[in-house]
XYZ file of C-alpha atoms in Angstrom:
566
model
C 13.283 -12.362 -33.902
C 11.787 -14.908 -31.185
C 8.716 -13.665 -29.261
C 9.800 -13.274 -25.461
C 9.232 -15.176 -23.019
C 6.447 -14.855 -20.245
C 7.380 -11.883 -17.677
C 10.039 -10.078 -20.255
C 7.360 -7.366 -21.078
C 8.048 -7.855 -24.433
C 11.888 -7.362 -24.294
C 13.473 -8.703 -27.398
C 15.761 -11.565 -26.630
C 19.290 -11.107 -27.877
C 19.569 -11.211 -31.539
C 23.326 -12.563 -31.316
C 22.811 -16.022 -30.364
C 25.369 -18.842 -30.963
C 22.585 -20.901 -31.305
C 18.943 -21.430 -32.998
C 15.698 -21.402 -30.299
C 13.313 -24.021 -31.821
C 10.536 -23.661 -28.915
C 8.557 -21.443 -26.637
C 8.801 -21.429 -22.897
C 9.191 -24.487 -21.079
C 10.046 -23.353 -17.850
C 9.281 -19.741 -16.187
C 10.517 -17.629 -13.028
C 9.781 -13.648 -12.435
C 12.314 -12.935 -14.660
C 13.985 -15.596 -16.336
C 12.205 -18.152 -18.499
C 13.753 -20.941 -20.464
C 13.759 -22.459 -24.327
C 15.172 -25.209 -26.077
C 17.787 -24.407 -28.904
C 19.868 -26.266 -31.171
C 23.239 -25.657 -32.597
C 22.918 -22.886 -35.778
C 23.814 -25.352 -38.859
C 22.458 -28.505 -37.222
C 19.117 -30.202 -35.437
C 21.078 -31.474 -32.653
C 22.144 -31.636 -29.612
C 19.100 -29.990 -28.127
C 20.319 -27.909 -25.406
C 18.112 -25.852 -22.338
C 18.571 -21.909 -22.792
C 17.618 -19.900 -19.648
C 17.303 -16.255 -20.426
C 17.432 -14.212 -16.763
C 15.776 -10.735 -17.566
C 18.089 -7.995 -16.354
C 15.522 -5.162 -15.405
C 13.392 -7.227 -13.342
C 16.088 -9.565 -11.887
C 17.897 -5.786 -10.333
C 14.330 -3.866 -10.338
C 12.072 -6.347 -8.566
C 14.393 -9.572 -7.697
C 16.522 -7.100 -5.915
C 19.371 -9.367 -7.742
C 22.631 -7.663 -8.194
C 24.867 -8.293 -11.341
C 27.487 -10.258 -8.963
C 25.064 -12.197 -7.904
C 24.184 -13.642 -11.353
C 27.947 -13.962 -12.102
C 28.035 -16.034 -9.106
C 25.907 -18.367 -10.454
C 27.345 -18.804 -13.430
C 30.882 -19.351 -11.911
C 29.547 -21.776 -9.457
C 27.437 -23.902 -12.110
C 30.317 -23.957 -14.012
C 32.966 -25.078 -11.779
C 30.397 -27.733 -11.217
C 31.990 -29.607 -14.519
C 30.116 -32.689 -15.585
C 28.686 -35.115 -13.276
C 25.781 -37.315 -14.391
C 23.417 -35.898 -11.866
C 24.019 -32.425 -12.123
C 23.112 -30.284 -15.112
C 25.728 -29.404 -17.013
C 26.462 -25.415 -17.811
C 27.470 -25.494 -21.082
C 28.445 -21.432 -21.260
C 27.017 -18.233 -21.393
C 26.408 -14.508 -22.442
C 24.807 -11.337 -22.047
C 23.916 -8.461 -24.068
C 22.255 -5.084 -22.290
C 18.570 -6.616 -21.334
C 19.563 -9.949 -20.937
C 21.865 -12.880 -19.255
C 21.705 -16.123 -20.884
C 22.871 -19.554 -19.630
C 23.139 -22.768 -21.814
C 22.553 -25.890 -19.856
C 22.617 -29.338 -20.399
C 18.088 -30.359 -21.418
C 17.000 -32.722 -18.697
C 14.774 -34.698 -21.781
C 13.104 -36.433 -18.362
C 11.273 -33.798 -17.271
C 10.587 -32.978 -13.600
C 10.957 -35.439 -11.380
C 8.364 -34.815 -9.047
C 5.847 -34.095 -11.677
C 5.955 -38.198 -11.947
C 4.807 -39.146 -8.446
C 1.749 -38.905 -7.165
C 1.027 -35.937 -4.186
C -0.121 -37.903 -0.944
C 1.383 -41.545 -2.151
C 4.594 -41.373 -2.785
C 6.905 -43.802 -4.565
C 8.070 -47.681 -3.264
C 11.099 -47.945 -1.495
C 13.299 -48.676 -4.542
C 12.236 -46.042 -6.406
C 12.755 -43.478 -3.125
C 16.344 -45.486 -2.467
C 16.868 -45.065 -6.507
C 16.401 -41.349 -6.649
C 17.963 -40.603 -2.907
C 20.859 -42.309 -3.953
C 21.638 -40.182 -6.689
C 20.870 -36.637 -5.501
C 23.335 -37.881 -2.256
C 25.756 -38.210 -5.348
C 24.937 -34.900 -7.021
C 25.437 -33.285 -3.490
C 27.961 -35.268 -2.392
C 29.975 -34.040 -5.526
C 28.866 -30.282 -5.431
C 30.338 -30.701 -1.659
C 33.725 -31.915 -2.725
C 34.065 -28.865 -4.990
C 33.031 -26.760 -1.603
C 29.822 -25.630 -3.133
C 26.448 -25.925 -1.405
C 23.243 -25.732 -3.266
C 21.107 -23.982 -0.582
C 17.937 -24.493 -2.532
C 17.095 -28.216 -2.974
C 13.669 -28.883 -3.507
C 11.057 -30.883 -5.923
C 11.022 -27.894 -8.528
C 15.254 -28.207 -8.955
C 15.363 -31.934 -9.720
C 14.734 -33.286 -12.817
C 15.328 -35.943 -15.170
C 16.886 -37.137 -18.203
C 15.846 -39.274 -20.710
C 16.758 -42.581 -19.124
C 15.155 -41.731 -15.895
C 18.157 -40.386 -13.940
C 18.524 -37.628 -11.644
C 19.722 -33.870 -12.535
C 19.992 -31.403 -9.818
C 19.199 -27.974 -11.119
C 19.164 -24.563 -10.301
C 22.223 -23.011 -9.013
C 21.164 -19.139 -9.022
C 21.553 -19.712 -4.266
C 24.692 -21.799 -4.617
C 27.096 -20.628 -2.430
C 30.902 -21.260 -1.852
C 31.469 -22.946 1.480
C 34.519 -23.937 1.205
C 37.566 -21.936 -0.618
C 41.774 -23.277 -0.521
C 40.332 -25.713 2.841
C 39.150 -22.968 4.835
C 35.491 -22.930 6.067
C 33.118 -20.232 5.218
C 29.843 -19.388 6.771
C 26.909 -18.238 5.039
C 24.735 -15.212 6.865
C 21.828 -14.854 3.969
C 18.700 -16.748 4.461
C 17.049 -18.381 1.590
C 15.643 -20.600 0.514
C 11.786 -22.798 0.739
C 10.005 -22.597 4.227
C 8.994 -26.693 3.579
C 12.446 -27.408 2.615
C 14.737 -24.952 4.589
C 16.943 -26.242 7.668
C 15.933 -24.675 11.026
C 19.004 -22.907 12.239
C 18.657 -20.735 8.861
C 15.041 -19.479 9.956
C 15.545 -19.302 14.289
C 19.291 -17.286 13.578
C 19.134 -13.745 14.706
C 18.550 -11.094 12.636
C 19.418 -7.521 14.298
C 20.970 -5.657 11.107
C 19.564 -6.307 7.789
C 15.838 -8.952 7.417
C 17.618 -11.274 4.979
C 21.167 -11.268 6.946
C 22.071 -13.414 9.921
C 24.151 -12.185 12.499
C 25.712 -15.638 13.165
C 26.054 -17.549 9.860
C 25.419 -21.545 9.345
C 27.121 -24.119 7.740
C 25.477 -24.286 3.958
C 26.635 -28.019 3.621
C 25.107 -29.018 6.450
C 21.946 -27.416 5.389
C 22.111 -28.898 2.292
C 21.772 -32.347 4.553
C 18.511 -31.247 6.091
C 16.841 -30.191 2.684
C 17.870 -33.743 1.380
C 15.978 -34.916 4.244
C 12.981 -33.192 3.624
C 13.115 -34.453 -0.201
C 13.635 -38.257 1.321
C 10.427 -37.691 2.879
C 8.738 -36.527 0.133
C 9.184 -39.117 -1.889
C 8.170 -41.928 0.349
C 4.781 -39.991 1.410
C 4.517 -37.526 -1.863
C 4.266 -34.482 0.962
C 6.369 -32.355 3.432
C 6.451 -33.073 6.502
C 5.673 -29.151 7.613
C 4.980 -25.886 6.446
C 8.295 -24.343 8.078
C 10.899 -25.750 10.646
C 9.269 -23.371 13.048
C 7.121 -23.694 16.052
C 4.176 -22.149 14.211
C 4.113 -25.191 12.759
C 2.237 -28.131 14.363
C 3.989 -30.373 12.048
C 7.682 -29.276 13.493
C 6.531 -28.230 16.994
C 5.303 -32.105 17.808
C 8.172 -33.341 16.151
C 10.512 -31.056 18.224
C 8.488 -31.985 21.488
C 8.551 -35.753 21.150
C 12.195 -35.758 19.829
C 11.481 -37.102 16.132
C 9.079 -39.421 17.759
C 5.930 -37.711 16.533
C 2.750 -39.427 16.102
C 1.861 -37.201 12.712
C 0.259 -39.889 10.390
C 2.449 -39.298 7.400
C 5.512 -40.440 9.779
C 3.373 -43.399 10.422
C 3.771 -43.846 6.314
C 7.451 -44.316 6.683
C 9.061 -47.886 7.046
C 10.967 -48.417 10.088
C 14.332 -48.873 8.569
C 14.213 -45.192 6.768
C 13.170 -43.917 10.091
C 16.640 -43.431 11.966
C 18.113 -42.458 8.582
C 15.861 -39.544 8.379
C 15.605 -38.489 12.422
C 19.593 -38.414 11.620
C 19.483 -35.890 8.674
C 16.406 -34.001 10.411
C 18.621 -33.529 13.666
C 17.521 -29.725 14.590
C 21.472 -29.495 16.596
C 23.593 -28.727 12.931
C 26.901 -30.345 14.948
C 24.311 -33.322 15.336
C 23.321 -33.749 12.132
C 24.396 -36.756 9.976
C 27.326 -36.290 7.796
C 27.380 -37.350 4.151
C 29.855 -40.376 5.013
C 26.750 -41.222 8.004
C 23.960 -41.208 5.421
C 26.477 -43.345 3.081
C 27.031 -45.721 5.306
C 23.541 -46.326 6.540
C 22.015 -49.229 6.069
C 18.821 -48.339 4.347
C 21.406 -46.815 2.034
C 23.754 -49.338 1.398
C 20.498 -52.047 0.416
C 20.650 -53.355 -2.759
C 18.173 -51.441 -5.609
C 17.491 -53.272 -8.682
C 17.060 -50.144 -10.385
C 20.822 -49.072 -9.153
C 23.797 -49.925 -11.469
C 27.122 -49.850 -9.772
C 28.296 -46.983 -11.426
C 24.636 -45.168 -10.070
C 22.941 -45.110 -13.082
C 19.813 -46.328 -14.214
C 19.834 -50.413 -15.296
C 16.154 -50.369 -16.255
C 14.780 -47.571 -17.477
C 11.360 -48.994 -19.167
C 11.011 -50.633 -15.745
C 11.023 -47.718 -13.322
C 8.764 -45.328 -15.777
C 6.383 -48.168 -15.696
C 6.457 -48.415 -12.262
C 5.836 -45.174 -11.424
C 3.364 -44.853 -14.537
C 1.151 -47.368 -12.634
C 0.887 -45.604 -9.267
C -0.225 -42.288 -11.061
C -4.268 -42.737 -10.116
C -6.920 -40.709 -9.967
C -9.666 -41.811 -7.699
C -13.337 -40.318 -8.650
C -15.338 -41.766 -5.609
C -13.110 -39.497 -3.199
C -13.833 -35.894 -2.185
C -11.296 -33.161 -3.151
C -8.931 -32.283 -0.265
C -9.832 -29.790 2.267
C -8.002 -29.414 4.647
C -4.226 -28.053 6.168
C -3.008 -29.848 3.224
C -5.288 -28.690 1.125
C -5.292 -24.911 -0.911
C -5.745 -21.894 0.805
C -8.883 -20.055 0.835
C -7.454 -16.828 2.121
C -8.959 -14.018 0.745
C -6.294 -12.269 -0.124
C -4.825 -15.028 -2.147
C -4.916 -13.462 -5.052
C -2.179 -11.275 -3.711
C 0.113 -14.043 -3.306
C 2.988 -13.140 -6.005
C 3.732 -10.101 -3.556
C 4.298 -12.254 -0.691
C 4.607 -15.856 -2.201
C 6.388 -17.639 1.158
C 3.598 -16.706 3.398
C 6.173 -16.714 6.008
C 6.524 -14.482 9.022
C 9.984 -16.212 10.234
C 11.662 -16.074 6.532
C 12.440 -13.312 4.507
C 14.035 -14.762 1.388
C 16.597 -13.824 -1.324
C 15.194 -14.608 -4.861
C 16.858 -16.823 -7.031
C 16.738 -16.982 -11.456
C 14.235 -19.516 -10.709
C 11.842 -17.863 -8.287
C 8.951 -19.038 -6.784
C 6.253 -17.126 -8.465
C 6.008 -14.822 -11.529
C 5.675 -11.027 -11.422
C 3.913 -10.154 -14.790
C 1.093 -11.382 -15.644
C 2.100 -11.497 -19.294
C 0.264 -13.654 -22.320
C 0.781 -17.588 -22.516
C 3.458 -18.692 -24.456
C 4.454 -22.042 -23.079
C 5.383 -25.153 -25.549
C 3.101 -27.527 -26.019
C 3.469 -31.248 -25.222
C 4.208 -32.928 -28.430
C 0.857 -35.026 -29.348
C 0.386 -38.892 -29.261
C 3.694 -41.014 -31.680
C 1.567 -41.042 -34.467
C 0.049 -37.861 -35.651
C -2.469 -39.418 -37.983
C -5.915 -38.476 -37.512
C -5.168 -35.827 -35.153
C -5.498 -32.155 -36.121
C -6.926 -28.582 -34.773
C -8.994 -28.438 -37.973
C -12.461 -28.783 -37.277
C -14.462 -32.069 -37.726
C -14.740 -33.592 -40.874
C -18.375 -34.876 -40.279
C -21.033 -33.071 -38.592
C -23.060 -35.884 -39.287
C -20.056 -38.551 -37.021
C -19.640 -35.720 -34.640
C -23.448 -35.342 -33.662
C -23.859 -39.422 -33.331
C -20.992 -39.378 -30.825
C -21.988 -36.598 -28.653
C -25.484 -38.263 -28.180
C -24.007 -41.202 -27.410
C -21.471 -39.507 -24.642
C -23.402 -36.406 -23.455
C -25.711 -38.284 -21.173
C -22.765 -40.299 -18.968
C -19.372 -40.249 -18.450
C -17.413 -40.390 -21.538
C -15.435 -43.300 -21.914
C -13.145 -44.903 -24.389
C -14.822 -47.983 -25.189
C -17.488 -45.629 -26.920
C -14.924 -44.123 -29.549
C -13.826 -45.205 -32.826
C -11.802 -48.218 -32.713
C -8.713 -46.320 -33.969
C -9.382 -43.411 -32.021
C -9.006 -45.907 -28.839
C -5.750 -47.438 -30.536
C -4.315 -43.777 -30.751
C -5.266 -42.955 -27.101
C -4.227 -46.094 -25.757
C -0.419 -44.976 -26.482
C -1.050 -41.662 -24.890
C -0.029 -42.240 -21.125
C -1.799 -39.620 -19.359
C -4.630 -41.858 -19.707
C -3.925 -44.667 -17.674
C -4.367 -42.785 -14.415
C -8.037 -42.304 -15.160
C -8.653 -46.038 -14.943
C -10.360 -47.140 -11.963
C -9.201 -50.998 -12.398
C -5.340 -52.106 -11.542
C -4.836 -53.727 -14.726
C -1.743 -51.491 -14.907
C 0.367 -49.747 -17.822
C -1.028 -51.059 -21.349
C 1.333 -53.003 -23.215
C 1.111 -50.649 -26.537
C 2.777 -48.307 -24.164
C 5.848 -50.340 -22.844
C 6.221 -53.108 -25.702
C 8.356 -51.016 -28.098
C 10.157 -48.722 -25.152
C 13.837 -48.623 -24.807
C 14.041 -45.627 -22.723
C 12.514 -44.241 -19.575
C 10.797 -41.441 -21.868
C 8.941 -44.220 -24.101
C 7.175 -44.339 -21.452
C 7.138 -41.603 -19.104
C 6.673 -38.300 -20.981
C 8.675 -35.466 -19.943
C 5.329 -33.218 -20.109
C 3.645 -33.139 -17.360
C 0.587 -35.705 -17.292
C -1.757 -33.012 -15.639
C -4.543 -33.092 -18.905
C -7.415 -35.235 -19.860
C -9.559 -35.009 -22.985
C -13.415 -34.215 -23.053
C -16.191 -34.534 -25.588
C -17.897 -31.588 -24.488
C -17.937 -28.141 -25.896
C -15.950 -25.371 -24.606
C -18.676 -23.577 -23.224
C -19.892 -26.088 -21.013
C -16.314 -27.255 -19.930
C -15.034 -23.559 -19.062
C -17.791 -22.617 -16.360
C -17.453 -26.009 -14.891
C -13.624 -25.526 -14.475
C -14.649 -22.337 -12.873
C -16.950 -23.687 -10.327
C -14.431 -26.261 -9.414
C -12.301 -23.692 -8.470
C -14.777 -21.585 -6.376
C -15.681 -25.701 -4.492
C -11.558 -25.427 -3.568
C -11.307 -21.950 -2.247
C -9.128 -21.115 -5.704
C -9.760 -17.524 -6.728
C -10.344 -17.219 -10.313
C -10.647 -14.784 -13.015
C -14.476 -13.661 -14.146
C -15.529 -15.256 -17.704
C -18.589 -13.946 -19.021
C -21.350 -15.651 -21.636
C -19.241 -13.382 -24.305
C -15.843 -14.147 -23.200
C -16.822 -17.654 -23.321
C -18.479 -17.535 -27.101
C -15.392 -15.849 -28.156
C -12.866 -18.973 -26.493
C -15.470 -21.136 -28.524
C -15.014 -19.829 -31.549
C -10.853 -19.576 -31.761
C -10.898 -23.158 -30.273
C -8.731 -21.923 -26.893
C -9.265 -20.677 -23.166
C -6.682 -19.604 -20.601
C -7.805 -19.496 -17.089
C -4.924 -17.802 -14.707
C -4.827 -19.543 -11.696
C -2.475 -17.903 -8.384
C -3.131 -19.181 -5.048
C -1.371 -20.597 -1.441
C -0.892 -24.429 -1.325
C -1.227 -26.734 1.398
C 1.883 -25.255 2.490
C 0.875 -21.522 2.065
C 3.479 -21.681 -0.695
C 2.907 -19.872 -4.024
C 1.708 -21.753 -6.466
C 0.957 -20.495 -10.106
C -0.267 -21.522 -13.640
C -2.742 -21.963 -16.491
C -5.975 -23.896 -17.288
C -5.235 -24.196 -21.079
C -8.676 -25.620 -23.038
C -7.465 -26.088 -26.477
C -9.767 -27.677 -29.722
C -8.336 -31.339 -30.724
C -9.432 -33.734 -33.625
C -9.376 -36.924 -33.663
C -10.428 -38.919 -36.010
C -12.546 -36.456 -37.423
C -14.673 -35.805 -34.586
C -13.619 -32.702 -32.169
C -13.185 -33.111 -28.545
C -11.384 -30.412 -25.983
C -7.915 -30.959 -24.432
C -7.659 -29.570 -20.951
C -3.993 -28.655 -19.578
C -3.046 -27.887 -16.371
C 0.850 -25.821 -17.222
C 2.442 -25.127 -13.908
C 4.402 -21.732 -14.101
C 6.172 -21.879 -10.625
C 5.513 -23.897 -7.228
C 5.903 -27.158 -6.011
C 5.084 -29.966 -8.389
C 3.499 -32.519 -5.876
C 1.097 -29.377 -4.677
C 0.713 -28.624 -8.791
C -0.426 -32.302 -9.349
C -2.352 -32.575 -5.907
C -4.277 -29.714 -7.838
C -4.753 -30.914 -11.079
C -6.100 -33.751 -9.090
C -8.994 -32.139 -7.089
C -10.063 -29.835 -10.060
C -10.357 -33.692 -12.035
C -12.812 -34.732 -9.106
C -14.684 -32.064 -9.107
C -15.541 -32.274 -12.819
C -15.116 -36.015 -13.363
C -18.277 -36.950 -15.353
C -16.657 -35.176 -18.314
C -13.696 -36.471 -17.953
C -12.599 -39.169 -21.045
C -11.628 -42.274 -18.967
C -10.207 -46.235 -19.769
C -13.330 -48.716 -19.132
């Protein structure tokens, strides 16, 4: 019997299965988490399994069993189009639903581009161009996704877009006639206006004049455009408590907000189109597909839409992954919370006065906090000289810590096949402070985008120093960014030393007083015979870009034990 996942309370998953599991958790909501699994009698195809947790999805999620149906229905009437993830079936049994997708192998998209930067214009054009496909398609079959944002798009293995998560879908359109939709959800950032302003006289989550989903679906799009040519939103909430929204409401898109000053001019009309606050207004699908921005020429873009260089876009977007030491961490609106009741943020995770919100399978922040479970990233292609036993000479190890201890720790001082086997891991390439780009061990032998680009998240870096010194300086850096953060004492700490691990549970408000939610993992490594600590940052639910803007401050803050490229 599998362990369960995160937030089950120990339910057993179904015993049943026309399949085999062959991971832990890699992805996690209140009450549904998802696995990989393989057919019974064979190692592949490796499929996504997500397992929706009946008792809390009714009991706290305030779900109702049509609602999940729904889903399912929906996602499969979807059929198969290359940027949608494909429902392959599903099943139930008394504690649980389960639904077996199509595994994005890619990872998350937005996991990939750096919070505050953004991507180039191809790369933006690549990626807009193929979730206006994904939606575009999801329209024709008159279903709206009414939840698109960063956490729902991912990736597959050649780099191209999947749109995920269909537990808001909604039918829009059923034998030509119209529908309305009268239940608000959705994410504050990435929700269209006339969703949060409607009137609301009978029931908090119910409108008593519905709105187009489609055309809502428009407006998120928008919002994602802009993330990905500035790597953040351009408000908390289309509402006027919003600085953001209220100057670009006065000055009729013209607002002088900096990150608008980001955006090229030829995007800008394109976007002040889908952004249009009047729904009747708004661009159409045919309007954004025949812009002109649009209809430019990609050299990432096949004709069909797919991907026509997939070792060239990871690399690409490898190289603008940087972490820059001389900088402060941010403080400020776009910056983390330091609300005191932040801690408290699971119970109200949208921070949102104007929204009351219908959960979804993939919600935005856990409700247990149950024991980590998650999959680890698979280590560096080759696997010799790395292990979690302990060092094989006391005599190596000592030499090496006196020779790191008193600076920052840095490549160039390890064995010379220690720095071989790093140099193919590509989380360490946005430590370098030098533009001499992606190494060539990394890209010379790739044929696919994830040669290069791993689909685990790149939010880790590797330390010499002992557990005991790294786990209170993780905690201070916390306390420095206004995160709250569990109490570790001298004891607690000995013991994490001695089983080689340390979990610190991190739940707080982001920049956009969204919840955001996850582990500090410290876990024992070897290389090469001498032991050095791996620090993961595993993101249980939020926004990505606010996830990695995260990982990045914490970095700063504890940089001069931070393993870097000379």
């Amino acid at each position: 019997m599998a362990l369960a996942p995160p937030g089950s309370q120990v339910a057993p998953l179904p015993s049943n299965l026309p399949f085999r599991l062959v991971s832990k958790t890699i992805g996690q909501g209140a009450y549904a988490s998802i696995r990989k699994a393989v057919p019974i009698n064979a190692p592949k195809p490796i499929i996504a399994i997500k397992f929706i947790n009946k008792e809390h999805a009714f009991k706290q999620g305030r779900l109702t069993p049509k609602q999940i149906k729904m889903e399912i229905i929906l996602h499969s009437h979807l059929k198969k189009h290359p940027n949608i993830i494909h429902c392959l079936g599903s099943g139930e049994d008394t504690l649980w639903t389960w639904i077996a997708m199509e595994l994005a192998e890619g990872g998350d998209l937005f996991d990939k581009i750096e919070a505050d930067e953004g991507v180039g214009e191809d790369i933006a054009h690549f990626y807009f161009s193929q979730l206006v496909s994904a939606v575009g398609y999801m329209h024709s079959m008159g279903i709206a996704h009414r939840d698109i944002k960063p956490e729902n798009v991912l990736l597959s293995a050649e780099g191209d877009l999947k749109l995920s998560d269909f537990g808001l879908a909604a039918l829009f359109k059923k034998d030509g006639q119209l529908r309305v939709c009268n239940t608000v959800c959705g994410s504050p950032p990435y929700i269209a206006p006339e969703i949060v302003s409607g009137r609301r006289s009978k029931r908090a989550d119910m409108l008593d004049v519905g709105y187009a989903a489609n055309i809502c679906d428009i407006w998120s799009c928008g919002v994602v455009l802009f993330v990905l040519l500035v790597g953040n939103t351009p408000w908390d909430e289309p509402t006027m408590r919003s600085d953001e929204f209220k100057e670009y409401v006065d000055t009729g898109g013209q607002t002088t907000d900096e990150l608008w000053q980001q955006i090229p001019a030829e995007i800008l009309s394109l976007l002040r189109g889908m952004l249009k606050l009047d729904p009747a207004q708004r661009f159409t699908l045919d309007e954004i597909r025949t812009h002109p921005w649009f209809t430019r020429k990609n050299p990432y873009l096949s004709s069909s839409g797919r991907n026509v260089n997939p070792v060239g876009l990871a690399t690409q977007m490898l190289s603008q992954l940087r972490i820059d030491f001389t900088r402060e961490p941010t403080q400020s609106q776009r910056g983390f919370s330091q609300d005191e009741d932040a801690m408290d943020i699971d119970s109200d995770p949208h921070r949102s006065s104007a929204v009351t919100f219908l959960s979804s399978t993939q919600p935005e922040t856990p409700i247990a906090d149950a024991p980590f479970d998650w999959e680890r990233p698979p280590r560096l292609a080759s696997h010799d000289g790395i292990s979690a036993s302990q060092p094989t000479s006391n005599g190596q190890q000592a030499a090496y810590r006196a020779q790191t201890m008193s600076s920052t720790p840095l490549m160039s001082q390890l064995p010379c096949s220690t720095q071989d086997m790093l140099s193919q891991d590509p989380s360490m390439t946005q430590f370098s402070q030098t533009q001499q780009g992606v190494p060539m061990t990394l890209t010379q032998a790739a044929r696919r985008f994830a040669d290069v680009m791993p689909s685990h998240s790149l939010a880790r870096f590797i330390s010499p120093h002992s557990m005991d010194l790294l786990v209170p300086l993780l905690l201070e850096a916390l306390h420095r960014l206004g995160v709250p953060a569990p109490t570790f004492t001298e004891q607690s700490i000995a013991e994490c030393q001695r089983v080689g691990s340390a979990s610190i549970r991190v739940k707080m408000a982001d920049g956009r007083r969204q919840g955001l939610n996850g582990h500090i993992l410290v876990e024992k490594v070897v290389y090469d015979g001498i032991l050095y600590n791996e620090v993961r940052f595993v993101k249980a639910s939020g926004d990505p870009l606010e996830w990695r803007r995260f990982f990045k401050n914490v970095v700063v803050c504890v940089g001069d034990v931070v393993l870097r490229p000379d």
